[in-house]
């Protein structure tokens, strides 16, 4: 089992997300498992409603029926979360929860994941997936926020700029 904390998605009864969050946090505190279950999150968004000419800010759940938990999967931590009142299970096969990828965590806005760019401007790379697979190009720009490179690929006798994610390239 991995000793690195990752984000996992837990399915709950609809409308019980905040209760499940509170229950997990209380169980973690009572059992002294703060080093194994680090964070419990119910992603929320603010919506502005205008009623009778008045603005009202209302919070709503981004993913109703789901709670996101940052934890190290051990038999004990899995059992604690899985058997918390209101939890119906982890997302993934019943025996092994699947962690969210860094890209999914970034997209959900749960946590700002700092990505290390594996290459620098001017490096030659080979595309490993997507429509430009097996093309070779040169990195022109790096966007750390989006986790992408702008790469010049030679197509039809001329250089064409293409945006690729960090995961789509490898060194030549």
PDB file of C-alpha atoms in Angstrom:
ATOM      1  CA  UNK A   1       0.000   0.000   0.000  1.00  0.00           C
ATOM      2  CA  UNK A   2       1.189   3.477  -0.868  1.00  0.00           C
ATOM      3  CA  UNK A   3       2.489   5.689   1.941  1.00  0.00           C
ATOM      4  CA  UNK A   4       1.830   8.922   0.040  1.00  0.00           C
ATOM      5  CA  UNK A   5      -1.409  10.753   0.790  1.00  0.00           C
ATOM      6  CA  UNK A   6      -3.658  11.057  -2.247  1.00  0.00           C
ATOM      7  CA  UNK A   7      -7.154  12.391  -2.863  1.00  0.00           C
ATOM      8  CA  UNK A   8      -9.956   9.817  -3.031  1.00  0.00           C
ATOM      9  CA  UNK A   9     -13.628  10.273  -3.871  1.00  0.00           C
ATOM     10  CA  UNK A  10     -16.136   8.875  -1.372  1.00  0.00           C
ATOM     11  CA  UNK A  11     -19.771   8.330  -2.381  1.00  0.00           C
ATOM     12  CA  UNK A  12     -22.368   9.384   0.213  1.00  0.00           C
ATOM     13  CA  UNK A  13     -26.101   9.545   0.579  1.00  0.00           C
ATOM     14  CA  UNK A  14     -27.316  12.685  -1.177  1.00  0.00           C
ATOM     15  CA  UNK A  15     -27.649  15.568   1.261  1.00  0.00           C
ATOM     16  CA  UNK A  16     -25.361  13.931   3.847  1.00  0.00           C
ATOM     17  CA  UNK A  17     -22.045  15.309   2.551  1.00  0.00           C
ATOM     18  CA  UNK A  18     -21.455  17.768   5.411  1.00  0.00           C
ATOM     19  CA  UNK A  19     -22.507  15.202   8.048  1.00  0.00           C
ATOM     20  CA  UNK A  20     -20.120  12.634   6.526  1.00  0.00           C
ATOM     21  CA  UNK A  21     -17.303  15.229   6.538  1.00  0.00           C
ATOM     22  CA  UNK A  22     -17.979  16.022  10.215  1.00  0.00           C
ATOM     23  CA  UNK A  23     -18.242  12.299  11.120  1.00  0.00           C
ATOM     24  CA  UNK A  24     -14.954  11.408   9.419  1.00  0.00           C
ATOM     25  CA  UNK A  25     -13.165  14.366  11.031  1.00  0.00           C
ATOM     26  CA  UNK A  26     -14.497  13.395  14.481  1.00  0.00           C
ATOM     27  CA  UNK A  27     -13.468   9.737  14.039  1.00  0.00           C
ATOM     28  CA  UNK A  28      -9.996  10.778  12.841  1.00  0.00           C
ATOM     29  CA  UNK A  29      -9.575  13.038  15.871  1.00  0.00           C
ATOM     30  CA  UNK A  30     -10.861  10.406  18.327  1.00  0.00           C
ATOM     31  CA  UNK A  31      -8.568   7.705  16.941  1.00  0.00           C
ATOM     32  CA  UNK A  32      -5.521   9.954  16.487  1.00  0.00           C
ATOM     33  CA  UNK A  33      -5.292   9.275  12.752  1.00  0.00           C
ATOM     34  CA  UNK A  34      -4.494  12.847  11.684  1.00  0.00           C
ATOM     35  CA  UNK A  35      -1.272  11.612  10.049  1.00  0.00           C
ATOM     36  CA  UNK A  36      -3.171   9.119   7.842  1.00  0.00           C
ATOM     37  CA  UNK A  37      -6.377  10.995   6.974  1.00  0.00           C
ATOM     38  CA  UNK A  38      -5.189  14.537   6.335  1.00  0.00           C
ATOM     39  CA  UNK A  39      -8.162  16.408   4.910  1.00  0.00           C
ATOM     40  CA  UNK A  40     -11.862  15.980   4.161  1.00  0.00           C
ATOM     41  CA  UNK A  41     -13.449  18.277   1.596  1.00  0.00           C
ATOM     42  CA  UNK A  42     -16.948  18.962   0.282  1.00  0.00           C
ATOM     43  CA  UNK A  43     -16.280  21.136  -2.808  1.00  0.00           C
ATOM     44  CA  UNK A  44     -18.616  24.141  -2.795  1.00  0.00           C
ATOM     45  CA  UNK A  45     -19.288  27.031  -5.145  1.00  0.00           C
ATOM     46  CA  UNK A  46     -20.907  30.373  -4.491  1.00  0.00           C
ATOM     47  CA  UNK A  47     -23.886  31.318  -6.612  1.00  0.00           C
ATOM     48  CA  UNK A  48     -25.436  34.756  -6.624  1.00  0.00           C
ATOM     49  CA  UNK A  49     -29.212  34.743  -6.739  1.00  0.00           C
ATOM     50  CA  UNK A  50     -31.240  37.882  -7.325  1.00  0.00           C
ATOM     51  CA  UNK A  51     -34.599  37.707  -5.590  1.00  0.00           C
ATOM     52  CA  UNK A  52     -36.924  40.694  -5.301  1.00  0.00           C
ATOM     53  CA  UNK A  53     -34.109  42.952  -6.508  1.00  0.00           C
ATOM     54  CA  UNK A  54     -31.724  41.824  -3.750  1.00  0.00           C
ATOM     55  CA  UNK A  55     -28.505  39.901  -4.254  1.00  0.00           C
ATOM     56  CA  UNK A  56     -28.150  36.782  -2.173  1.00  0.00           C
ATOM     57  CA  UNK A  57     -25.003  34.640  -2.125  1.00  0.00           C
ATOM     58  CA  UNK A  58     -25.837  30.969  -1.861  1.00  0.00           C
ATOM     59  CA  UNK A  59     -23.357  28.130  -1.486  1.00  0.00           C
ATOM     60  CA  UNK A  60     -24.077  24.925  -3.346  1.00  0.00           C
ATOM     61  CA  UNK A  61     -22.231  21.625  -3.602  1.00  0.00           C
ATOM     62  CA  UNK A  62     -20.198  21.153  -6.762  1.00  0.00           C
ATOM     63  CA  UNK A  63     -20.520  17.367  -6.569  1.00  0.00           C
ATOM     64  CA  UNK A  64     -23.682  16.358  -4.695  1.00  0.00           C
ATOM     65  CA  UNK A  65     -23.364  12.908  -3.161  1.00  0.00           C
ATOM     66  CA  UNK A  66     -19.557  13.003  -2.993  1.00  0.00           C
ATOM     67  CA  UNK A  67     -16.909  13.896  -0.413  1.00  0.00           C
ATOM     68  CA  UNK A  68     -13.211  14.166  -1.307  1.00  0.00           C
ATOM     69  CA  UNK A  69     -10.719  12.758   1.232  1.00  0.00           C
ATOM     70  CA  UNK A  70      -6.931  13.194   1.255  1.00  0.00           C
ATOM     71  CA  UNK A  71      -5.535  10.120   2.919  1.00  0.00           C
ATOM     72  CA  UNK A  72      -2.939   7.376   2.972  1.00  0.00           C
ATOM     73  CA  UNK A  73      -4.718   4.115   2.187  1.00  0.00           C
ATOM     74  CA  UNK A  74      -4.151   1.566   4.953  1.00  0.00           C
ATOM     75  CA  UNK A  75      -6.486  -1.182   6.124  1.00  0.00           C
ATOM     76  CA  UNK A  76      -7.434   0.951   9.132  1.00  0.00           C
ATOM     77  CA  UNK A  77      -8.003   4.229   7.226  1.00  0.00           C
ATOM     78  CA  UNK A  78      -9.977   2.451   4.487  1.00  0.00           C
ATOM     79  CA  UNK A  79     -12.144   0.730   7.109  1.00  0.00           C
ATOM     80  CA  UNK A  80     -12.734   3.977   9.058  1.00  0.00           C
ATOM     81  CA  UNK A  81     -13.906   5.950   5.995  1.00  0.00           C
ATOM     82  CA  UNK A  82     -15.810   3.044   4.401  1.00  0.00           C
ATOM     83  CA  UNK A  83     -17.787   2.392   7.603  1.00  0.00           C
ATOM     84  CA  UNK A  84     -18.577   6.019   8.468  1.00  0.00           C
ATOM     85  CA  UNK A  85     -22.314   6.633   8.754  1.00  0.00           C
ATOM     86  CA  UNK A  86     -23.640   8.032   5.458  1.00  0.00           C
ATOM     87  CA  UNK A  87     -20.814   6.627   3.305  1.00  0.00           C
ATOM     88  CA  UNK A  88     -21.869   4.177   0.594  1.00  0.00           C
ATOM     89  CA  UNK A  89     -18.329   3.472  -0.625  1.00  0.00           C
ATOM     90  CA  UNK A  90     -15.259   4.701  -2.445  1.00  0.00           C
ATOM     91  CA  UNK A  91     -15.342   5.503  -6.140  1.00  0.00           C
ATOM     92  CA  UNK A  92     -13.486   2.656  -7.847  1.00  0.00           C
ATOM     93  CA  UNK A  93     -13.628  -1.121  -7.540  1.00  0.00           C
ATOM     94  CA  UNK A  94     -14.911  -2.139  -4.096  1.00  0.00           C
ATOM     95  CA  UNK A  95     -11.628  -3.670  -2.977  1.00  0.00           C
ATOM     96  CA  UNK A  96      -9.310  -0.856  -4.130  1.00  0.00           C
ATOM     97  CA  UNK A  97     -10.166   2.849  -4.203  1.00  0.00           C
ATOM     98  CA  UNK A  98      -8.695   4.756  -7.153  1.00  0.00           C
ATOM     99  CA  UNK A  99      -6.927   8.060  -6.299  1.00  0.00           C
ATOM    100  CA  UNK A 100      -7.573  11.214  -8.294  1.00  0.00           C
ATOM    101  CA  UNK A 101      -4.818  12.228 -10.703  1.00  0.00           C
ATOM    102  CA  UNK A 102      -3.016  15.551 -10.207  1.00  0.00           C
ATOM    103  CA  UNK A 103      -4.851  16.856 -13.283  1.00  0.00           C
ATOM    104  CA  UNK A 104      -8.255  15.928 -11.770  1.00  0.00           C
ATOM    105  CA  UNK A 105      -7.320  17.532  -8.443  1.00  0.00           C
ATOM    106  CA  UNK A 106      -6.326  20.748 -10.258  1.00  0.00           C
ATOM    107  CA  UNK A 107      -9.488  20.724 -12.391  1.00  0.00           C
ATOM    108  CA  UNK A 108     -11.704  20.276  -9.329  1.00  0.00           C
ATOM    109  CA  UNK A 109      -9.955  23.162  -7.580  1.00  0.00           C
ATOM    110  CA  UNK A 110      -9.473  21.112  -4.408  1.00  0.00           C
ATOM    111  CA  UNK A 111      -5.800  21.788  -4.085  1.00  0.00           C
ATOM    112  CA  UNK A 112      -3.246  23.731  -6.082  1.00  0.00           C
ATOM    113  CA  UNK A 113      -0.852  21.067  -7.284  1.00  0.00           C
ATOM    114  CA  UNK A 114       2.588  22.381  -8.156  1.00  0.00           C
ATOM    115  CA  UNK A 115       3.891  20.643 -11.218  1.00  0.00           C
ATOM    116  CA  UNK A 116       7.556  20.372 -11.970  1.00  0.00           C
ATOM    117  CA  UNK A 117       8.193  20.887 -15.678  1.00  0.00           C
ATOM    118  CA  UNK A 118      10.284  17.902 -16.694  1.00  0.00           C
ATOM    119  CA  UNK A 119      11.941  19.860 -19.531  1.00  0.00           C
ATOM    120  CA  UNK A 120      13.003  23.421 -20.344  1.00  0.00           C
ATOM    121  CA  UNK A 121      12.663  25.794 -23.309  1.00  0.00           C
ATOM    122  CA  UNK A 122      14.617  24.626 -26.329  1.00  0.00           C
ATOM    123  CA  UNK A 123      14.564  20.921 -25.381  1.00  0.00           C
ATOM    124  CA  UNK A 124      13.683  18.416 -28.097  1.00  0.00           C
ATOM    125  CA  UNK A 125      10.788  16.126 -27.209  1.00  0.00           C
ATOM    126  CA  UNK A 126       8.797  13.310 -28.772  1.00  0.00           C
ATOM    127  CA  UNK A 127       4.995  13.274 -28.551  1.00  0.00           C
ATOM    128  CA  UNK A 128       3.736  10.048 -26.912  1.00  0.00           C
ATOM    129  CA  UNK A 129      -0.041  10.388 -27.312  1.00  0.00           C
ATOM    130  CA  UNK A 130      -2.749  12.275 -29.154  1.00  0.00           C
ATOM    131  CA  UNK A 131      -3.043  13.237 -32.818  1.00  0.00           C
ATOM    132  CA  UNK A 132       0.639  14.246 -33.017  1.00  0.00           C
ATOM    133  CA  UNK A 133       1.934  10.959 -31.595  1.00  0.00           C
ATOM    134  CA  UNK A 134       5.499  10.086 -32.691  1.00  0.00           C
ATOM    135  CA  UNK A 135       6.182  13.639 -33.948  1.00  0.00           C
ATOM    136  CA  UNK A 136       9.343  15.304 -32.685  1.00  0.00           C
ATOM    137  CA  UNK A 137       9.391  18.978 -31.735  1.00  0.00           C
ATOM    138  CA  UNK A 138      11.109  21.747 -29.811  1.00  0.00           C
ATOM    139  CA  UNK A 139       9.672  23.348 -26.664  1.00  0.00           C
ATOM    140  CA  UNK A 140       8.989  27.052 -27.250  1.00  0.00           C
ATOM    141  CA  UNK A 141       7.066  27.928 -24.074  1.00  0.00           C
ATOM    142  CA  UNK A 142       6.008  26.344 -20.763  1.00  0.00           C
ATOM    143  CA  UNK A 143       2.701  27.118 -19.006  1.00  0.00           C
ATOM    144  CA  UNK A 144       3.056  25.940 -15.395  1.00  0.00           C
ATOM    145  CA  UNK A 145      -0.539  26.918 -14.484  1.00  0.00           C
ATOM    146  CA  UNK A 146      -2.068  24.642 -17.115  1.00  0.00           C
ATOM    147  CA  UNK A 147       0.696  22.042 -17.131  1.00  0.00           C
ATOM    148  CA  UNK A 148       1.317  22.452 -20.859  1.00  0.00           C
ATOM    149  CA  UNK A 149       4.110  23.081 -23.348  1.00  0.00           C
ATOM    150  CA  UNK A 150       3.919  25.044 -26.580  1.00  0.00           C
ATOM    151  CA  UNK A 151       5.891  22.885 -28.986  1.00  0.00           C
ATOM    152  CA  UNK A 152       6.984  23.594 -32.573  1.00  0.00           C
ATOM    153  CA  UNK A 153       6.407  20.468 -34.665  1.00  0.00           C
ATOM    154  CA  UNK A 154       7.552  20.171 -38.262  1.00  0.00           C
ATOM    155  CA  UNK A 155       4.542  19.307 -40.440  1.00  0.00           C
ATOM    156  CA  UNK A 156       4.216  19.572 -44.200  1.00  0.00           C
ATOM    157  CA  UNK A 157       7.600  21.282 -44.424  1.00  0.00           C
ATOM    158  CA  UNK A 158       6.892  24.054 -41.925  1.00  0.00           C
ATOM    159  CA  UNK A 159       6.982  24.593 -38.161  1.00  0.00           C
ATOM    160  CA  UNK A 160       3.536  24.408 -36.519  1.00  0.00           C
ATOM    161  CA  UNK A 161       2.939  25.443 -32.872  1.00  0.00           C
ATOM    162  CA  UNK A 162       1.030  22.829 -30.845  1.00  0.00           C
ATOM    163  CA  UNK A 163      -0.036  22.846 -27.175  1.00  0.00           C
ATOM    164  CA  UNK A 164       0.659  19.582 -25.343  1.00  0.00           C
ATOM    165  CA  UNK A 165       0.295  18.530 -21.712  1.00  0.00           C
ATOM    166  CA  UNK A 166       3.328  17.472 -19.659  1.00  0.00           C
ATOM    167  CA  UNK A 167       2.076  13.868 -19.767  1.00  0.00           C
ATOM    168  CA  UNK A 168       2.011  13.760 -23.588  1.00  0.00           C
ATOM    169  CA  UNK A 169       5.745  14.128 -24.177  1.00  0.00           C
ATOM    170  CA  UNK A 170       9.005  12.329 -23.519  1.00  0.00           C
ATOM    171  CA  UNK A 171      12.603  13.251 -24.209  1.00  0.00           C
ATOM    172  CA  UNK A 172      14.138  12.296 -27.544  1.00  0.00           C
TER     173      UNK A 172
END
